[in-house]
Short mmCIF file of C-alpha atoms in Angstrom, two decimals:
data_model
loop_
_atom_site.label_atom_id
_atom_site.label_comp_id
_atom_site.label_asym_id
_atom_site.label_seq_id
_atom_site.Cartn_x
_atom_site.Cartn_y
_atom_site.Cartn_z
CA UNK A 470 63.51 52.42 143.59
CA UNK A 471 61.27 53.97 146.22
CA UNK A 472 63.67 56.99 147.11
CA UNK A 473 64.60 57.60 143.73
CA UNK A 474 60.76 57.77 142.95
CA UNK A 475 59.61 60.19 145.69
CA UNK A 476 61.70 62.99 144.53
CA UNK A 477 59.61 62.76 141.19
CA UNK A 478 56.24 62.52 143.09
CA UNK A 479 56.61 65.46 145.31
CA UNK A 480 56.95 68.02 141.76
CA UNK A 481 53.99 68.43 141.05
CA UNK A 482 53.82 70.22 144.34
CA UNK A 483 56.82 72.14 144.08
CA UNK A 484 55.59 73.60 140.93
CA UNK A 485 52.19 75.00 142.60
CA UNK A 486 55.19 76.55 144.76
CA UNK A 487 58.33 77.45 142.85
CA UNK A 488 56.66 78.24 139.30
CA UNK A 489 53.93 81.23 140.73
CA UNK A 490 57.16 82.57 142.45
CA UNK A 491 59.07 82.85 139.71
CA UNK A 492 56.38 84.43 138.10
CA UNK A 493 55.75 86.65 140.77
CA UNK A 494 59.12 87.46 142.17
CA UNK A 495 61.17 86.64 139.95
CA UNK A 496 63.15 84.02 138.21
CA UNK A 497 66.52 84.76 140.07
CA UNK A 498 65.07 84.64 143.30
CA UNK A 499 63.74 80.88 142.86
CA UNK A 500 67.11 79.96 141.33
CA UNK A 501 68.85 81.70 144.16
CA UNK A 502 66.23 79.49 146.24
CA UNK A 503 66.66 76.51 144.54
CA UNK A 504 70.43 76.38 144.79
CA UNK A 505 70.42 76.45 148.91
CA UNK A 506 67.21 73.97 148.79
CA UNK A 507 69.01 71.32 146.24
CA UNK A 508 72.91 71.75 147.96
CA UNK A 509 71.74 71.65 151.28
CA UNK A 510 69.48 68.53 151.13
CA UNK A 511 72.48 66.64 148.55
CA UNK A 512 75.42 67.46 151.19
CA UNK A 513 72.92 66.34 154.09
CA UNK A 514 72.33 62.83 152.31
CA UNK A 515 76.21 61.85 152.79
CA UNK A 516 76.08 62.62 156.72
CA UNK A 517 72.80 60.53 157.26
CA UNK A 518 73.07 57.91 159.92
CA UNK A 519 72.59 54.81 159.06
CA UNK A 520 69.92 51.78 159.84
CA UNK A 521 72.11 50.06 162.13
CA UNK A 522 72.94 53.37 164.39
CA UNK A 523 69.25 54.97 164.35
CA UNK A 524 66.93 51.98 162.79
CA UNK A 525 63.65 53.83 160.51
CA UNK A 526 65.15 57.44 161.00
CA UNK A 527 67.85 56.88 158.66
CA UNK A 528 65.78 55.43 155.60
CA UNK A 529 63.28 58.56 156.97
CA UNK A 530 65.86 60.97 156.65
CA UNK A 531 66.80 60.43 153.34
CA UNK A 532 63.23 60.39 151.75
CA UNK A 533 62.79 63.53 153.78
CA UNK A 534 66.00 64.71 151.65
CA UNK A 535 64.87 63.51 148.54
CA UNK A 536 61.92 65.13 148.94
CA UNK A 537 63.66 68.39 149.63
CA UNK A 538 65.46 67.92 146.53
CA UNK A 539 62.51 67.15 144.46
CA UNK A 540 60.66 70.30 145.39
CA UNK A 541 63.50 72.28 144.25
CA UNK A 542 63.97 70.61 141.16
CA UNK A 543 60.64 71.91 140.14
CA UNK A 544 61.37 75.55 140.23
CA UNK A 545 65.10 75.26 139.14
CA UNK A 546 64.64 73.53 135.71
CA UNK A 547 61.38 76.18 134.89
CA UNK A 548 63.10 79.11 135.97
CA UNK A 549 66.27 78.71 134.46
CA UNK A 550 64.68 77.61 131.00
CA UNK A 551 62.57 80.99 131.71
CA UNK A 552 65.46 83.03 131.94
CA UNK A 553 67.32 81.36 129.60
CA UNK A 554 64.78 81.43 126.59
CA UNK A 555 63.90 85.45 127.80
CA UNK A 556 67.60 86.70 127.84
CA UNK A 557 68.31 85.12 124.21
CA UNK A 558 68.09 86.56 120.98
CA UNK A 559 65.19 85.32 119.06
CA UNK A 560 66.76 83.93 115.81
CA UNK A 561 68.42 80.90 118.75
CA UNK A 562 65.80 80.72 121.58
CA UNK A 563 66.25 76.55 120.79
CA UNK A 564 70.04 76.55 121.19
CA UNK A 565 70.12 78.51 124.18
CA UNK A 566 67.58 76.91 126.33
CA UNK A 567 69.22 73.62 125.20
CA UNK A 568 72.50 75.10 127.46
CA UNK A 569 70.30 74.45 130.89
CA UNK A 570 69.67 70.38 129.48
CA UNK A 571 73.36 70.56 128.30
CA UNK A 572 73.96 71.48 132.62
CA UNK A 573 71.61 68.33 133.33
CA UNK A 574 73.69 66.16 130.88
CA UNK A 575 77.14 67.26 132.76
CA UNK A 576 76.01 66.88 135.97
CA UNK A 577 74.64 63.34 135.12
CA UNK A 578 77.56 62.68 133.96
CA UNK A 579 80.00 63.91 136.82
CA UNK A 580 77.87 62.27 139.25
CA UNK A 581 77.91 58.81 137.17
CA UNK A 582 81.35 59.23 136.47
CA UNK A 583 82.44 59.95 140.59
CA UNK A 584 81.24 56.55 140.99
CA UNK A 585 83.13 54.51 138.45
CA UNK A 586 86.66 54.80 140.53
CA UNK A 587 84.84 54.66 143.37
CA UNK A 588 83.60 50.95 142.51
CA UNK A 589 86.80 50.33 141.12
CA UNK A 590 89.36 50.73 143.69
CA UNK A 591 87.07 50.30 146.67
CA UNK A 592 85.74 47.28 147.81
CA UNK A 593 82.05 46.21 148.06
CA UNK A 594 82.69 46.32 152.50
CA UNK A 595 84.20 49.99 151.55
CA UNK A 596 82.36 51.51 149.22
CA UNK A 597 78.76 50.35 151.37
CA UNK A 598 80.25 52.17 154.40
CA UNK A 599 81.80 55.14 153.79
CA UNK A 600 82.27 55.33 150.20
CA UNK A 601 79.01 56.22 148.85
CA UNK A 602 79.62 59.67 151.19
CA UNK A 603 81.47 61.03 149.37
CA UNK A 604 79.92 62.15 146.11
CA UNK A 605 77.21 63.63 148.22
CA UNK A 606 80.05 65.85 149.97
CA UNK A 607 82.04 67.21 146.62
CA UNK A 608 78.40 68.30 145.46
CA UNK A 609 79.09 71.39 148.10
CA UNK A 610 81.84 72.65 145.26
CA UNK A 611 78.94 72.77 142.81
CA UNK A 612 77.11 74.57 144.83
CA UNK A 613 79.62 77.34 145.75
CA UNK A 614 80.64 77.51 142.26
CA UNK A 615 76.83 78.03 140.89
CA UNK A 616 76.10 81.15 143.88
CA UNK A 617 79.26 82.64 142.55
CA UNK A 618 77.44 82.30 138.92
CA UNK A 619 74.09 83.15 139.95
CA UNK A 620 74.39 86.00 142.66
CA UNK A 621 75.26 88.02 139.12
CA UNK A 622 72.25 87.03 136.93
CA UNK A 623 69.59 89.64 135.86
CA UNK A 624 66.12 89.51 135.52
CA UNK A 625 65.26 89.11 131.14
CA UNK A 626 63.55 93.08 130.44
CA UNK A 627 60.91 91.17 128.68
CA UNK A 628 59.72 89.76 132.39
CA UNK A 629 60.63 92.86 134.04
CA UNK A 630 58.25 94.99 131.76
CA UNK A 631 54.82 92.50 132.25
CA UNK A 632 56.08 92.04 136.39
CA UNK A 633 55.32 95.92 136.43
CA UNK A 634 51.50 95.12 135.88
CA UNK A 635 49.43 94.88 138.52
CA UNK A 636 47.53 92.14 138.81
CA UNK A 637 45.16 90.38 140.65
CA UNK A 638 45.13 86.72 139.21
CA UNK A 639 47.77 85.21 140.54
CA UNK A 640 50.20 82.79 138.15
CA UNK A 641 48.07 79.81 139.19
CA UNK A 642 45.07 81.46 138.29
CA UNK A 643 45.50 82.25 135.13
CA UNK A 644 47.66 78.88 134.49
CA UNK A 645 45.06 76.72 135.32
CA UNK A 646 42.04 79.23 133.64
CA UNK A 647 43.04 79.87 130.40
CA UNK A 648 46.85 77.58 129.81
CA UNK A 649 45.64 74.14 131.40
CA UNK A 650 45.38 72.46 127.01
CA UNK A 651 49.20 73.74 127.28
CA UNK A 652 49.49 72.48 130.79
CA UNK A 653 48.39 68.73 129.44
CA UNK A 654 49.90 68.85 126.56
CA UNK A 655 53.69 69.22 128.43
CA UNK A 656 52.88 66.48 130.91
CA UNK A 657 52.07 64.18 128.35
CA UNK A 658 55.22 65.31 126.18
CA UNK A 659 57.15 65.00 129.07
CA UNK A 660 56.91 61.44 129.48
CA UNK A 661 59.62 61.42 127.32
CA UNK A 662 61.93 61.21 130.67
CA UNK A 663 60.75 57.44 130.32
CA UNK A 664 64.01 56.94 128.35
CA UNK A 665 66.06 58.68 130.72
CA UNK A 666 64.70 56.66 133.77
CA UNK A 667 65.18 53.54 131.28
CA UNK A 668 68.59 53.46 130.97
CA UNK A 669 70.14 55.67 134.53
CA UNK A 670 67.98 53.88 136.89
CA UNK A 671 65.94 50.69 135.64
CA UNK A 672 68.22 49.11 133.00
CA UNK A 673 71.35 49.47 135.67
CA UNK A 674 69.11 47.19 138.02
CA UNK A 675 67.53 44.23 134.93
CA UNK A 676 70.93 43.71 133.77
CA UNK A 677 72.87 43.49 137.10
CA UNK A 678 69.90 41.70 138.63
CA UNK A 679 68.31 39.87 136.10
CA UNK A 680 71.66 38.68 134.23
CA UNK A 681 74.29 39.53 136.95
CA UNK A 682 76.08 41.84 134.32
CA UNK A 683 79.17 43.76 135.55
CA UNK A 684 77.97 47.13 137.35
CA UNK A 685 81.25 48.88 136.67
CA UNK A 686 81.49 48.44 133.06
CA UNK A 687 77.90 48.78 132.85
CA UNK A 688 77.54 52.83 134.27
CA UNK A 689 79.70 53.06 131.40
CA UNK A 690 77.09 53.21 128.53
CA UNK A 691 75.41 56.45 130.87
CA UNK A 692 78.82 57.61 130.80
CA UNK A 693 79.14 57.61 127.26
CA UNK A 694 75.83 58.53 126.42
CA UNK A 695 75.75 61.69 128.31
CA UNK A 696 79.68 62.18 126.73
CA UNK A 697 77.61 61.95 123.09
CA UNK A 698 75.04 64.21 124.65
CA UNK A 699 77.29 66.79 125.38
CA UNK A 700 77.57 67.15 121.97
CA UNK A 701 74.39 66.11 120.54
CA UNK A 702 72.07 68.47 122.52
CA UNK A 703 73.64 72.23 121.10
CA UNK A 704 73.51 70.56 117.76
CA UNK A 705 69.88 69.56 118.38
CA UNK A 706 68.73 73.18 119.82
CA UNK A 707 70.27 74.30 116.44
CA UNK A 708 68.27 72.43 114.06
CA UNK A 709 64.97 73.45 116.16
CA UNK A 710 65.52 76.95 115.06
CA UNK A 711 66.70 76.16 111.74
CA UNK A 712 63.75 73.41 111.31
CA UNK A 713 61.47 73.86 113.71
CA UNK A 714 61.04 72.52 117.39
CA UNK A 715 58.24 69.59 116.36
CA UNK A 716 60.21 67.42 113.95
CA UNK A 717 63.41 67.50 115.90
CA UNK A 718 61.65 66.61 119.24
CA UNK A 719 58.97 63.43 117.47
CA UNK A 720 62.20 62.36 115.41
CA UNK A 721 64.46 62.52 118.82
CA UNK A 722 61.10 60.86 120.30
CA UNK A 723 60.49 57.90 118.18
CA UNK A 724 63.58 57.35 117.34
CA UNK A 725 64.74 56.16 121.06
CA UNK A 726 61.61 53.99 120.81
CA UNK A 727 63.68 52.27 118.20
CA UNK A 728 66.83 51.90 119.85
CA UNK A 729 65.25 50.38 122.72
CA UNK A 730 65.03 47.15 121.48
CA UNK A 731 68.66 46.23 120.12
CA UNK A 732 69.99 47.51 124.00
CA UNK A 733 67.55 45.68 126.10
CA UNK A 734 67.91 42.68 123.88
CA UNK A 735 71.87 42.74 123.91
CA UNK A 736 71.66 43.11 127.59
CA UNK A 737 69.95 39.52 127.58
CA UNK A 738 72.33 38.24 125.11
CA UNK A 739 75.27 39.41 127.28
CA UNK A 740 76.57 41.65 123.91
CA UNK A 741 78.54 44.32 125.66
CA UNK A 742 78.97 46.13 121.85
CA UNK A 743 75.21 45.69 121.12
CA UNK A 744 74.65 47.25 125.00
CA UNK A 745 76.59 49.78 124.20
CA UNK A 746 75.82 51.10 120.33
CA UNK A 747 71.97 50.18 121.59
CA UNK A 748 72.37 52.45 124.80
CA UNK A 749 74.09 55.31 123.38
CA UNK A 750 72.41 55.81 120.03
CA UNK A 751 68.67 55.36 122.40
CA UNK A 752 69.62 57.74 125.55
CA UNK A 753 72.99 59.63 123.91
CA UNK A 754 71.39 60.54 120.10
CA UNK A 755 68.13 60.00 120.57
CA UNK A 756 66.89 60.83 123.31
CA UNK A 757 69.29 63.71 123.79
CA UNK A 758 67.61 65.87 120.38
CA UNK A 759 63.93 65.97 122.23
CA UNK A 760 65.55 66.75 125.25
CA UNK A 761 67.42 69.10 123.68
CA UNK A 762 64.44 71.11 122.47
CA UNK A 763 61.89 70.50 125.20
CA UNK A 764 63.07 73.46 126.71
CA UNK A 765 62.46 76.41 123.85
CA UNK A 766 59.63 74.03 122.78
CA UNK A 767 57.20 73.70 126.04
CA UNK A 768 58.09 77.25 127.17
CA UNK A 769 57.32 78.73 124.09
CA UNK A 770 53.75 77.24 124.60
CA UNK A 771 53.10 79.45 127.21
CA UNK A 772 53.34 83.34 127.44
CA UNK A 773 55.55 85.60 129.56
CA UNK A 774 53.45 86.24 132.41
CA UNK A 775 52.81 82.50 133.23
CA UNK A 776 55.64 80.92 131.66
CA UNK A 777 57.39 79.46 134.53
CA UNK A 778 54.12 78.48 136.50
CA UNK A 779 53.24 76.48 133.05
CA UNK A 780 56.28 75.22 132.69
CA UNK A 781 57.16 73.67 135.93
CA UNK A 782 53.13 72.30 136.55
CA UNK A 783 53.18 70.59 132.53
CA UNK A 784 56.90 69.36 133.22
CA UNK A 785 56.75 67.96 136.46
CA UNK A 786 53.31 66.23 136.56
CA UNK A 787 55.20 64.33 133.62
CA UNK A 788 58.43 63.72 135.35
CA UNK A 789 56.39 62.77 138.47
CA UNK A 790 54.47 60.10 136.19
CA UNK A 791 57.48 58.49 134.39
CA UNK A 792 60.22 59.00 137.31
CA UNK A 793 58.08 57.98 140.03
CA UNK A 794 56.08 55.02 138.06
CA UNK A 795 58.64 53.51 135.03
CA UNK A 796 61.48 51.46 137.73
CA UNK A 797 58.39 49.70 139.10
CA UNK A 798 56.20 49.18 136.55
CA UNK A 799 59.55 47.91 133.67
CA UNK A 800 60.43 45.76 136.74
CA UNK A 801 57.11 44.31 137.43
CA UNK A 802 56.77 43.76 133.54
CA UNK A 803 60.20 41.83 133.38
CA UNK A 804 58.94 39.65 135.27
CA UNK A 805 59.67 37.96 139.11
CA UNK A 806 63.47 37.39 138.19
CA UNK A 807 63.91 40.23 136.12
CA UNK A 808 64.79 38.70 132.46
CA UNK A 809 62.08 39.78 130.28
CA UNK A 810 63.06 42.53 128.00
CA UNK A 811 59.98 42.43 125.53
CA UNK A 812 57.15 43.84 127.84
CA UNK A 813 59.47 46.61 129.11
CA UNK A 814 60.67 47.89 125.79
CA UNK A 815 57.25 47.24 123.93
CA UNK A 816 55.84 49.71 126.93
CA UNK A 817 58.68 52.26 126.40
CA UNK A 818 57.78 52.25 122.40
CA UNK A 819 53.66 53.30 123.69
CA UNK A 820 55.13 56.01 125.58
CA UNK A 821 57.40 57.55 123.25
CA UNK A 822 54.33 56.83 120.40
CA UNK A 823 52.29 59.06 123.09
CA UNK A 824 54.90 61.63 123.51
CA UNK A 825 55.14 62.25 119.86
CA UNK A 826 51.23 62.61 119.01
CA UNK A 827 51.16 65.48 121.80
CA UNK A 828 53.80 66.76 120.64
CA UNK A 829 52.09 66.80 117.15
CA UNK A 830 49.00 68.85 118.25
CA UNK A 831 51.37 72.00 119.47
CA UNK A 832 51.84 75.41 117.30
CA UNK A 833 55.07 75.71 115.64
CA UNK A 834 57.20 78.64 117.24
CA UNK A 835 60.79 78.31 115.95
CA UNK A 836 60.25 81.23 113.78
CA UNK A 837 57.71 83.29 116.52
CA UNK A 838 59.39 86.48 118.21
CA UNK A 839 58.74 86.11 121.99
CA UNK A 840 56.38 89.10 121.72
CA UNK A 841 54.51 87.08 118.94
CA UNK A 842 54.01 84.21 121.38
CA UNK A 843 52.38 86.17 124.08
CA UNK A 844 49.94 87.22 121.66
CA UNK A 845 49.30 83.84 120.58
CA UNK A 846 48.74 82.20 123.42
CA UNK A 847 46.44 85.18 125.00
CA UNK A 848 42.78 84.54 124.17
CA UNK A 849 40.42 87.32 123.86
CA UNK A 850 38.77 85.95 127.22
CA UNK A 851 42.22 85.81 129.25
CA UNK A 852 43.01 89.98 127.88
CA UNK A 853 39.68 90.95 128.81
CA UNK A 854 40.34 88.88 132.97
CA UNK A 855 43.34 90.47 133.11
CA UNK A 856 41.77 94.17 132.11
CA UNK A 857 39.16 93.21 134.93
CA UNK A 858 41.78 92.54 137.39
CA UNK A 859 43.92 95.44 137.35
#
């Protein structure tokens, strides 16, 4: 739980890193960034030596690689909603920047998936000595393929015409001035990753744990939920423009709160059908329509000049809080041998509860133009620093 938490803890800092420099120099620049950062440290992971050959290195190695991989999480996800959400027409801004979640859905799910055959056909002797490598090494394909992708992508005009002011408050700066309401507002929305964490990280370990459920034919209800949220998330991003971003994220946002309860209770019953209708319709349904419009929704709460910087500080303070905190505080709550389901799911329905009231105190933007939003979000005291600072 500790390694899977430190990624999440070390955002906040990548974003005082990776967000001002895709604000500064550009959004393809931190994905190019990014790309190396995130490939590099992934491939590394399946060539670390292990306890027996080097003793405290090798747990040492891989935190240092998770922590690699956290920092360039931060900028990725903000910079490619930013250039996403700037490069699309505005009449589907939501179904657009709900393609970059739709990326995070498929690679979920082609990482889950590697290891189904894996713990299949390999034995437990196997797969805990060589096995496990070899995800980590087919993650170099992904990489090649995305520089092949990426080495062609082009700044959005919009950010090209405001990078052509000259400046002297720096992205931070004016983030944390005049944007740090918006700033709080995303973190707390953000929490919303809760759910995710629930069921890919913390669930996996209460049911194998607690009830000594099948591992195998559990990663299955991740695999099917992300199969459902393949589909689920463009339809989602849709609505938000035809409806508005608010009521599809709170309805995406309470409703998992809902669903929590019939999976984590079939999980104690032993009811693979409830386990699976209960995980799906929470993480695959759900969850999947606010994280479908997070994206157009939190960046649209911030304008041009500071979008990414806003965007990857509000996100992944959040992420940081519910990734790095929700394993170990649903495990302490199910108690010493893991069986208690109640605590856990009654804390997952406060957070989504949370999640939805910030979500409630936002401006509607579905039907903004991205020019419209600058405006909005500029207040008379951030045009007349920036006059100042030219």
């Amino acid at each position: 739980m500790g390694t899977v938490g430190i990624a999440y803890v070390v955002r906040p800092l990548g974003a005082v890193i990776m967000g001002p420099l895709a604000d500064r120099l550009g959004r393809r620049f931190v994905l190019m960034l990014t790309l190396f950062m995130m490939g590099g440290a992934t491939f590394s992971i399946g060539l670390l030596p292990t306890y027996q050959q080097v003793g405290l290195l090798a747990p040492a190695l891989l935190v240092l690689c998770r922590v690699i991989q956290g920092l360039s999480a931060s900028g990725e996800q903000a910079s490619a909603i930013s250039v996403s959400l700037e490069h699309s027409d505005e009449q589907h801004r939501g179904l657009t920047t709900s393609w970059t979640l739709h990326g995070t859905q498929a690679g979920t799910l082609l990482a889950t998936g590697i290891f189904i055959p894996l713990t299949t056909f390999l034995t437990d002797e196997q797969l805990y000595s060589w096995g496990w490598r070899i995800p980590f090494w087919i993650s170099a394909v992904v990489v090649v393929l995305a520089y092949l992708i990426r080495r062609h992508l082009e700044e959005p005009p919009s950010f090209e015409a405001r990078r052509k002011e000259v400046v002297a408050l720096s992205p931070l700066t004016q983030t944390l001035r005049f944007h740090w309401k918006a700033v709080l507002r995303v973190t707390a929305c953000a929490l919303i990753n809760t759910i995710n964490i629930f069921i890919s990280v913390w669930a996996i370990s209460f049911a194998t744990n607690g009830y000594q459920l099948d591992r195998s034919t559990l990663l299955w209800v991740p695999v099917l939920a992300n199969l459902l949220a393949l589909f689920a998330i463009p339809a989602a991003g849709r609505l938000s423009d035809r409806f508005g971003r608010k009521k599809v994220f709170i309805t995406g946002a309470l409703g998992s709160a809902v669903f929590v309860y019939p999976y984590l209770y079939s999980i104690t019953q032993e009811n693979w059908i409830g386990i699976f209708v209960g995980g799906i319709m929470m993480s695959g349904a759900m969850y999947s329509a606010a994280n479908a419009v997070w994206p157009s929704f939190y960046s649209e709460m911030f304008p041009v000049r500071v979008r990414a910087t806003g965007l990857a500080l509000g996100t992944q303070i959040g992420f940081a809080l519910s990734g790095g905190f929700v394993p170990v505080i649903a495990t302490l709550l199910s108690g010493q041998q893991q069986t208690g389901w109640l605590l856990p799911a009654l804390f997952a329905t406060v957070v989504c509860v949370i999640v939805a009231g910030a979500a409630m105190t936002a401006k509607e933007t579905h039907a903004a133009t991205l020019a419209e939003i600058d405006e909005m979000h500029t207040t008379p005291q951030e045009r007349a620093a920036l006059e100042v600072s030219k």
